[in-house]
Amino acid sequence: MALLRLLSKTTLNPSKPHHIFSAASFSTSFLITKTPKKFRKKRKKKESPRTKLVQTQPNLIPHFENILHRDSHYRFLTRTKEYLSKQPQQVLRLDDAGKLYQQLGFPRGRKVLKYILRHPQIFHIYRHADNKMWLGFTDFMDGLLRTEQDIVDELEPQRIDVVRKLLMMSVNKSIPLSKIYHNRLLFGIPEDFRDRIAKYPDYFKVTVEDDGKRILELVNWDSSLAVSALEKEFLADEDKVKKAFRFPIKHGRKLDLELDDYRNLNLLNTLPLVSPYSDGSKLDLWTLEAEKYRVGIVHEFLSLTLEKRAYIHNIVDFKEEFSLTKHTYQMLLKQPQTFYLAGTQMNWCVFLKDGYGEDGELIDKDPQVAFNEKLYEYADVQVNGD
């Protein structure tokens, strides 16, 4: 009887399905629920502004990009030359040089000796009486420096005029001396400029603010200097200047304008240009006149530089003095006829295209630029033909 009762309890009920396996007692933890990492599609990393180029094909101009590669190649040469020139007796202990990676222009963590040995015609290492190794210039380089000093002295009047024009362009006709000093190489201004200005009391005055900052102020306005490069060019080639910038007028497609009509319509906005020597601080910030003023400021600024170009940090340094905005990068991109932006989005360099020929060479080469190019040639010469 007990056996019959047991069988009756285990008899299948046809009205209810019988589950052989219980969900509670069955685990699926051993199953792979995610695609293995090695089989996943690799997501393309978003390019950083630090490495993303401003220009891409077909807009890329190789000779401008190559100038930036040259800057990088000779960074150690130019920075070490400047730093060493300012040291007592123009020498530096090698141990100290190895710690000055930022000042001398070599990567952090690298051996400075490697970079010194790249330029045997320029730098040499010797053991001093104190039994320490020291870095100095070669006799050949000493001769080049004397030649450069002659160029600096000869061009002093032109450099003084450049500084006067910068002051005339500035909002308050004054610029901190430190900003001019930090950007001096851009304009060919000598290292001892702060001492030389004392010879020109009719042009400059130095005032000291409460925080100790020294400000260079313009003493007299000179109308003969208040003529921009664009204005001079307009007199020589009016059509060329008309095509230099574009400030297009928005219009509907229904107008169906011919190309010549479209250009003539845009000229209504483009002309007249606004002089960079006018007071741009009085213009409403986002008006067409204000943008034309800022474009003119950058054009004149570049025309005053030795190589008709400047890096972002050079321009940003004078942002307040020249009433520039944080949208300068976008503003320049809209004027590809006149400006070329090379390099990366974070560290770009703007070129004045009219300053260069089709071969990428400067049309009007300053004597200081010619000297620098000769220095680069000597710097790459290896002793004994190595």
Short mmCIF file of C-alpha atoms in Angstrom, two decimals:
data_model
loop_
_atom_site.label_atom_id
_atom_site.label_comp_id
_atom_site.label_asym_id
_atom_site.label_seq_id
_atom_site.Cartn_x
_atom_site.Cartn_y
_atom_site.Cartn_z
CA MET A 1 0.00 0.00 0.00
CA ALA A 2 2.83 2.36 0.84
CA LEU A 3 4.36 1.66 -2.56
CA LEU A 4 1.08 2.51 -4.33
CA ARG A 5 0.77 5.79 -2.47
CA LEU A 6 4.31 6.73 -3.48
CA LEU A 7 3.64 5.94 -7.14
CA SER A 8 0.43 8.00 -7.10
CA LYS A 9 2.35 11.02 -5.86
CA THR A 10 4.95 10.81 -8.65
CA THR A 11 2.50 10.20 -11.51
CA LEU A 12 2.72 12.91 -14.18
CA ASN A 13 -0.18 15.29 -14.41
CA PRO A 14 -1.11 15.61 -18.12
CA SER A 15 -2.67 19.03 -17.55
CA LYS A 16 0.63 20.53 -16.38
CA PRO A 17 3.94 20.28 -18.19
CA HIS A 18 6.68 18.59 -16.24
CA HIS A 19 10.05 20.39 -16.04
CA ILE A 20 12.88 17.95 -15.76
CA PHE A 21 15.39 20.66 -14.74
CA SER A 22 14.62 23.31 -12.16
CA ALA A 23 15.68 26.89 -12.95
CA ALA A 24 16.78 27.32 -9.40
CA SER A 25 19.22 24.44 -9.61
CA PHE A 26 20.68 25.28 -13.08
CA SER A 27 23.47 27.95 -13.45
CA THR A 28 24.45 29.80 -16.65
CA SER A 29 27.38 31.60 -15.12
CA PHE A 30 29.82 29.66 -17.31
CA LEU A 31 28.38 31.19 -20.53
CA ILE A 32 30.28 34.09 -22.21
CA THR A 33 27.87 37.03 -22.28
CA LYS A 34 30.33 39.69 -23.61
CA THR A 35 32.44 39.77 -26.75
CA PRO A 36 36.05 39.02 -25.83
CA LYS A 37 38.29 42.07 -25.92
CA LYS A 38 40.44 40.70 -28.73
CA PHE A 39 37.34 40.39 -30.98
CA ARG A 40 35.88 43.81 -30.24
CA LYS A 41 36.07 46.53 -32.85
CA LYS A 42 38.64 49.12 -31.87
CA ARG A 43 37.15 52.56 -31.55
CA LYS A 44 39.10 55.25 -33.31
CA LYS A 45 40.39 57.67 -30.69
CA LYS A 46 39.30 61.24 -31.11
CA GLU A 47 42.33 63.20 -32.26
CA SER A 48 43.61 65.70 -29.73
CA PRO A 49 43.97 69.39 -30.66
CA ARG A 50 47.58 68.95 -29.54
CA THR A 51 48.27 66.66 -32.51
CA LYS A 52 45.47 67.42 -34.97
CA LEU A 53 46.74 69.46 -37.92
CA VAL A 54 44.99 72.69 -38.81
CA GLN A 55 45.22 71.99 -42.53
CA THR A 56 44.45 68.85 -44.50
CA GLN A 57 44.70 68.01 -48.17
CA PRO A 58 44.12 69.68 -50.56
CA ASN A 59 44.58 72.90 -48.53
CA LEU A 60 47.94 71.96 -47.05
CA ILE A 61 50.90 74.02 -48.30
CA PRO A 62 54.10 71.99 -47.77
CA HIS A 63 56.63 74.83 -47.70
CA PHE A 64 54.84 76.53 -44.79
CA GLU A 65 54.58 73.27 -42.85
CA ASN A 66 58.28 72.61 -43.51
CA ILE A 67 59.20 75.92 -41.87
CA LEU A 68 57.63 74.65 -38.64
CA HIS A 69 59.61 71.40 -38.94
CA ARG A 70 62.73 73.55 -39.28
CA ASP A 71 61.76 75.44 -36.11
CA SER A 72 61.53 72.14 -34.26
CA HIS A 73 64.81 70.85 -35.68
CA TYR A 74 66.76 73.94 -34.58
CA ARG A 75 64.94 74.58 -31.30
CA PHE A 76 67.92 73.50 -29.18
CA LEU A 77 70.30 75.60 -31.28
CA THR A 78 68.27 78.82 -31.07
CA ARG A 79 67.31 78.56 -27.41
CA THR A 80 70.77 77.51 -26.22
CA LYS A 81 72.37 80.29 -28.25
CA GLU A 82 70.09 82.85 -26.60
CA TYR A 83 70.53 81.46 -23.09
CA LEU A 84 74.30 81.01 -23.32
CA SER A 85 74.78 84.51 -24.77
CA LYS A 86 73.32 86.01 -21.60
CA GLN A 87 75.54 84.04 -19.18
CA PRO A 88 78.67 85.52 -17.56
CA GLN A 89 81.56 84.88 -19.99
CA GLN A 90 79.03 82.96 -22.13
CA VAL A 91 79.70 79.61 -20.44
CA LEU A 92 77.58 77.15 -18.46
CA ARG A 93 78.40 74.12 -16.33
CA LEU A 94 77.39 70.94 -18.13
CA ASP A 95 75.69 69.58 -14.99
CA ASP A 96 73.54 72.71 -14.82
CA ALA A 97 72.77 72.57 -18.55
CA GLY A 98 71.30 69.08 -18.10
CA LYS A 99 68.65 70.50 -15.74
CA LEU A 100 67.65 73.42 -18.01
CA TYR A 101 65.68 71.40 -20.58
CA GLN A 102 63.01 74.07 -20.95
CA GLN A 103 65.40 77.00 -21.30
CA LEU A 104 67.73 75.15 -23.70
CA GLY A 105 64.99 73.51 -25.76
CA PHE A 106 65.55 69.77 -25.40
CA PRO A 107 63.06 67.12 -24.18
CA ARG A 108 62.83 66.44 -20.47
CA GLY A 109 64.65 63.27 -19.43
CA ARG A 110 67.07 63.35 -22.38
CA LYS A 111 70.81 63.85 -22.14
CA VAL A 112 71.81 67.39 -23.10
CA LEU A 113 75.18 66.13 -24.35
CA LYS A 114 73.44 64.38 -27.25
CA TYR A 115 72.07 67.71 -28.50
CA ILE A 116 75.30 69.61 -27.95
CA LEU A 117 77.25 67.13 -30.08
CA ARG A 118 74.86 67.69 -33.00
CA HIS A 119 76.38 71.14 -33.54
CA PRO A 120 80.18 70.82 -33.19
CA GLN A 121 80.76 74.04 -35.14
CA ILE A 122 78.66 76.03 -32.67
CA PHE A 123 79.14 74.52 -29.18
CA HIS A 124 82.06 72.86 -27.47
CA ILE A 125 82.68 71.20 -24.11
CA TYR A 126 85.87 71.60 -22.11
CA ARG A 127 87.22 70.75 -18.68
CA HIS A 128 87.85 73.78 -16.48
CA ALA A 129 90.47 74.20 -13.76
CA ASP A 130 87.81 73.22 -11.23
CA ASN A 131 87.78 69.77 -12.94
CA LYS A 132 84.17 70.34 -14.01
CA MET A 133 82.88 70.06 -17.57
CA TRP A 134 81.63 73.33 -19.07
CA LEU A 135 79.64 74.29 -22.17
CA GLY A 136 80.64 77.27 -24.30
CA PHE A 137 80.76 78.62 -27.84
CA THR A 138 83.45 77.64 -30.32
CA ASP A 139 85.86 80.28 -31.63
CA PHE A 140 84.04 80.05 -34.95
CA MET A 141 80.72 80.84 -33.25
CA ASP A 142 82.28 83.76 -31.38
CA GLY A 143 83.09 85.27 -34.77
CA LEU A 144 79.51 84.75 -35.95
CA LEU A 145 78.16 86.46 -32.84
CA ARG A 146 80.31 89.51 -33.54
CA THR A 147 78.91 89.62 -37.07
CA GLU A 148 75.37 89.39 -35.69
CA GLN A 149 76.06 92.24 -33.27
CA ASP A 150 77.13 94.43 -36.20
CA ILE A 151 73.80 93.64 -37.92
CA VAL A 152 71.88 94.49 -34.74
CA ASP A 153 73.61 97.85 -34.37
CA GLU A 154 73.12 98.73 -38.03
CA LEU A 155 69.40 97.94 -37.96
CA GLU A 156 68.62 99.74 -34.70
CA PRO A 157 66.69 102.63 -36.39
CA GLN A 158 64.38 100.17 -38.18
CA ARG A 159 63.76 98.21 -34.97
CA ILE A 160 62.93 101.43 -33.12
CA ASP A 161 60.31 102.23 -35.77
CA VAL A 162 58.79 98.77 -35.39
CA VAL A 163 58.35 99.32 -31.64
CA ARG A 164 56.84 102.77 -32.29
CA LYS A 165 54.33 101.26 -34.71
CA LEU A 166 53.41 98.54 -32.18
CA LEU A 167 52.75 101.24 -29.58
CA MET A 168 50.69 103.27 -32.06
CA MET A 169 48.54 100.19 -32.75
CA SER A 170 47.95 99.48 -29.06
CA VAL A 171 44.81 100.64 -27.27
CA ASN A 172 46.44 102.94 -24.72
CA LYS A 173 49.58 103.60 -26.79
CA SER A 174 51.50 101.57 -24.21
CA ILE A 175 52.78 98.00 -23.86
CA PRO A 176 54.50 96.28 -20.91
CA LEU A 177 58.23 96.12 -21.55
CA SER A 178 58.22 92.43 -20.60
CA LYS A 179 55.90 91.58 -23.52
CA ILE A 180 58.14 93.30 -26.04
CA TYR A 181 61.18 91.56 -24.53
CA HIS A 182 59.60 88.09 -24.59
CA ASN A 183 58.68 88.52 -28.27
CA ARG A 184 61.83 90.37 -29.30
CA LEU A 185 63.14 87.63 -31.62
CA LEU A 186 59.94 87.85 -33.64
CA PHE A 187 60.78 91.43 -34.63
CA GLY A 188 64.58 91.29 -34.49
CA ILE A 189 64.64 93.49 -31.39
CA PRO A 190 68.01 93.22 -29.57
CA GLU A 191 68.49 91.63 -26.18
CA ASP A 192 69.55 94.97 -24.61
CA PHE A 193 66.58 96.88 -26.02
CA ARG A 194 65.44 97.96 -22.57
CA ASP A 195 68.73 99.82 -22.20
CA ARG A 196 68.75 101.24 -25.74
CA ILE A 197 65.36 102.98 -25.44
CA ALA A 198 66.95 105.49 -23.06
CA LYS A 199 68.57 107.04 -26.15
CA TYR A 200 65.13 107.95 -27.57
CA PRO A 201 63.31 110.20 -25.06
CA ASP A 202 61.37 111.84 -27.88
CA TYR A 203 59.80 108.48 -28.78
CA PHE A 204 59.46 106.51 -25.54
CA LYS A 205 58.78 106.91 -21.86
CA VAL A 206 58.98 104.17 -19.24
CA THR A 207 56.59 104.26 -16.29
CA VAL A 208 56.45 101.88 -13.33
CA GLU A 209 53.10 100.66 -12.00
CA ASP A 210 52.33 99.96 -8.34
CA ASP A 211 53.13 96.27 -8.78
CA GLY A 212 56.54 97.08 -10.24
CA LYS A 213 55.61 96.37 -13.85
CA ARG A 214 57.48 98.58 -16.30
CA ILE A 215 55.34 100.01 -19.09
CA LEU A 216 56.68 101.44 -22.34
CA GLU A 217 54.62 104.43 -23.49
CA LEU A 218 54.54 106.34 -26.74
CA VAL A 219 55.60 109.98 -26.38
CA ASN A 220 54.78 111.39 -29.81
CA TRP A 221 52.43 110.24 -32.56
CA ASP A 222 54.03 110.08 -36.01
CA SER A 223 51.50 110.22 -38.86
CA SER A 224 54.10 109.02 -41.36
CA LEU A 225 54.34 105.72 -39.46
CA ALA A 226 50.57 105.33 -39.10
CA VAL A 227 50.24 103.88 -42.59
CA SER A 228 49.62 100.15 -42.74
CA ALA A 229 51.20 97.71 -45.18
CA LEU A 230 47.75 97.16 -46.69
CA GLU A 231 47.27 100.86 -47.35
CA LYS A 232 50.64 101.06 -49.10
CA GLU A 233 49.78 97.99 -51.15
CA PHE A 234 46.38 99.44 -52.05
CA LEU A 235 48.09 102.37 -53.75
CA ALA A 236 50.27 100.00 -55.78
CA ASP A 237 47.73 97.28 -56.60
CA GLU A 238 44.14 98.14 -55.74
CA ASP A 239 42.64 94.95 -57.21
CA LYS A 240 44.96 92.73 -55.18
CA VAL A 241 43.93 94.34 -51.89
CA LYS A 242 40.25 94.07 -52.82
CA LYS A 243 40.71 90.30 -53.03
CA ALA A 244 42.75 90.03 -49.82
CA PHE A 245 39.76 89.62 -47.48
CA ARG A 246 36.22 88.35 -47.66
CA PHE A 247 33.36 89.56 -45.50
CA PRO A 248 30.46 88.06 -47.48
CA ILE A 249 26.94 89.43 -47.35
CA LYS A 250 24.31 86.82 -46.54
CA HIS A 251 21.74 86.50 -49.28
CA GLY A 252 19.08 84.04 -50.43
CA ARG A 253 19.65 81.54 -53.22
CA LYS A 254 16.81 83.06 -55.16
CA LEU A 255 19.06 85.95 -56.15
CA ASP A 256 20.97 83.50 -58.38
CA LEU A 257 23.99 85.81 -58.66
CA GLU A 258 26.73 85.45 -61.24
CA LEU A 259 30.28 85.12 -59.86
CA ASP A 260 31.22 88.72 -60.72
CA ASP A 261 28.02 90.02 -59.15
CA TYR A 262 28.68 87.96 -56.04
CA ARG A 263 32.18 89.44 -55.70
CA ASN A 264 30.93 92.98 -56.22
CA LEU A 265 28.27 92.43 -53.58
CA ASN A 266 30.90 91.22 -51.08
CA LEU A 267 33.03 94.27 -51.78
CA LEU A 268 30.28 96.37 -50.23
CA ASN A 269 31.17 94.71 -46.93
CA THR A 270 34.91 94.41 -47.44
CA LEU A 271 35.61 98.02 -48.30
CA PRO A 272 36.52 100.34 -46.79
CA LEU A 273 39.06 98.54 -44.59
CA VAL A 274 39.61 99.74 -41.02
CA SER A 275 43.08 101.05 -40.22
CA PRO A 276 44.95 99.15 -37.48
CA TYR A 277 46.15 102.55 -36.26
CA SER A 278 42.62 103.65 -35.41
CA ASP A 279 41.13 103.20 -31.93
CA GLY A 280 39.51 99.76 -32.14
CA SER A 281 38.52 99.75 -28.48
CA LYS A 282 35.62 102.08 -29.31
CA LEU A 283 34.06 99.63 -31.79
CA ASP A 284 31.25 97.32 -30.74
CA LEU A 285 32.89 93.93 -30.22
CA TRP A 286 30.85 91.79 -32.63
CA THR A 287 30.22 94.25 -35.44
CA LEU A 288 31.61 93.94 -38.95
CA GLU A 289 33.77 97.03 -38.42
CA ALA A 290 35.33 95.47 -35.32
CA GLU A 291 36.18 92.24 -37.15
CA LYS A 292 37.71 94.18 -40.05
CA TYR A 293 39.77 96.10 -37.50
CA ARG A 294 41.02 92.89 -35.84
CA VAL A 295 41.89 91.31 -39.19
CA GLY A 296 43.81 94.47 -40.08
CA ILE A 297 45.62 94.40 -36.73
CA VAL A 298 46.87 90.84 -37.28
CA HIS A 299 47.89 91.65 -40.87
CA GLU A 300 49.92 94.69 -39.76
CA PHE A 301 51.38 92.78 -36.79
CA LEU A 302 52.65 90.02 -39.13
CA SER A 303 53.99 92.55 -41.62
CA LEU A 304 56.24 93.94 -38.86
CA THR A 305 57.75 90.54 -38.02
CA LEU A 306 61.02 89.34 -39.53
CA GLU A 307 59.52 86.28 -41.21
CA LYS A 308 55.95 87.52 -41.76
CA ARG A 309 54.61 84.90 -39.36
CA ALA A 310 53.85 84.38 -35.67
CA TYR A 311 52.82 81.58 -33.33
CA ILE A 312 49.64 81.62 -31.27
CA HIS A 313 51.52 82.53 -28.07
CA ASN A 314 53.04 85.59 -29.78
CA ILE A 315 49.61 86.89 -30.76
CA VAL A 316 47.92 86.01 -27.45
CA ASP A 317 50.61 87.99 -25.59
CA PHE A 318 49.24 91.18 -27.17
CA LYS A 319 45.56 90.24 -26.93
CA GLU A 320 44.64 93.06 -24.54
CA GLU A 321 46.76 95.72 -26.23
CA PHE A 322 45.26 95.00 -29.68
CA SER A 323 41.63 94.31 -28.62
CA LEU A 324 41.74 90.73 -29.93
CA THR A 325 39.24 88.08 -28.85
CA LYS A 326 39.46 84.36 -28.08
CA HIS A 327 38.00 83.72 -31.55
CA THR A 328 41.13 84.88 -33.39
CA TYR A 329 41.79 81.35 -34.67
CA GLN A 330 38.35 81.07 -36.29
CA MET A 331 38.60 84.62 -37.62
CA LEU A 332 41.87 83.88 -39.42
CA LEU A 333 40.56 80.61 -40.88
CA LYS A 334 37.86 82.63 -42.65
CA GLN A 335 40.52 84.60 -44.57
CA PRO A 336 42.51 81.91 -46.44
CA GLN A 337 43.36 84.32 -49.27
CA THR A 338 45.71 86.24 -46.96
CA PHE A 339 46.53 84.01 -43.98
CA TYR A 340 47.76 80.43 -43.80
CA LEU A 341 47.53 78.58 -40.50
CA ALA A 342 50.07 75.78 -40.12
CA GLY A 343 50.84 73.34 -37.33
CA THR A 344 48.34 71.88 -34.88
CA GLN A 345 45.11 73.31 -33.52
CA MET A 346 46.69 73.88 -30.12
CA ASN A 347 50.01 75.31 -31.34
CA TRP A 348 49.38 76.96 -34.68
CA CYS A 349 51.45 79.46 -36.61
CA VAL A 350 49.91 82.05 -38.94
CA PHE A 351 51.73 83.11 -42.10
CA LEU A 352 51.20 86.21 -44.19
CA LYS A 353 50.96 84.53 -47.59
CA ASP A 354 51.89 87.63 -49.58
CA GLY A 355 55.22 87.76 -47.75
CA TYR A 356 56.34 84.56 -49.48
CA GLY A 357 56.96 83.55 -53.06
CA GLU A 358 55.64 80.39 -54.68
CA ASP A 359 58.90 78.65 -53.75
CA GLY A 360 58.27 79.29 -50.05
CA GLU A 361 61.07 81.86 -49.75
CA LEU A 362 60.57 85.26 -48.13
CA ILE A 363 60.21 87.96 -50.77
CA ASP A 364 61.83 90.64 -48.61
CA LYS A 365 64.51 88.94 -46.51
CA ASP A 366 65.74 90.88 -43.49
CA PRO A 367 69.55 90.75 -42.86
CA GLN A 368 68.87 89.06 -39.51
CA VAL A 369 66.89 86.31 -41.27
CA ALA A 370 69.73 85.83 -43.77
CA PHE A 371 72.15 85.51 -40.82
CA ASN A 372 69.91 82.95 -39.09
CA GLU A 373 69.71 80.82 -42.23
CA LYS A 374 73.49 80.87 -42.56
CA LEU A 375 73.78 79.85 -38.90
CA TYR A 376 71.50 76.85 -39.55
CA GLU A 377 73.80 75.74 -42.36
CA TYR A 378 76.89 75.94 -40.14
CA ALA A 379 75.05 74.16 -37.31
CA ASP A 380 74.51 71.08 -39.47
CA VAL A 381 78.16 70.83 -40.54
CA GLN A 382 79.89 67.91 -38.84
CA VAL A 383 83.58 68.00 -37.99
CA ASN A 384 85.83 65.75 -40.10
CA GLY A 385 82.91 65.06 -42.44
CA ASP A 386 81.08 62.87 -39.90
#
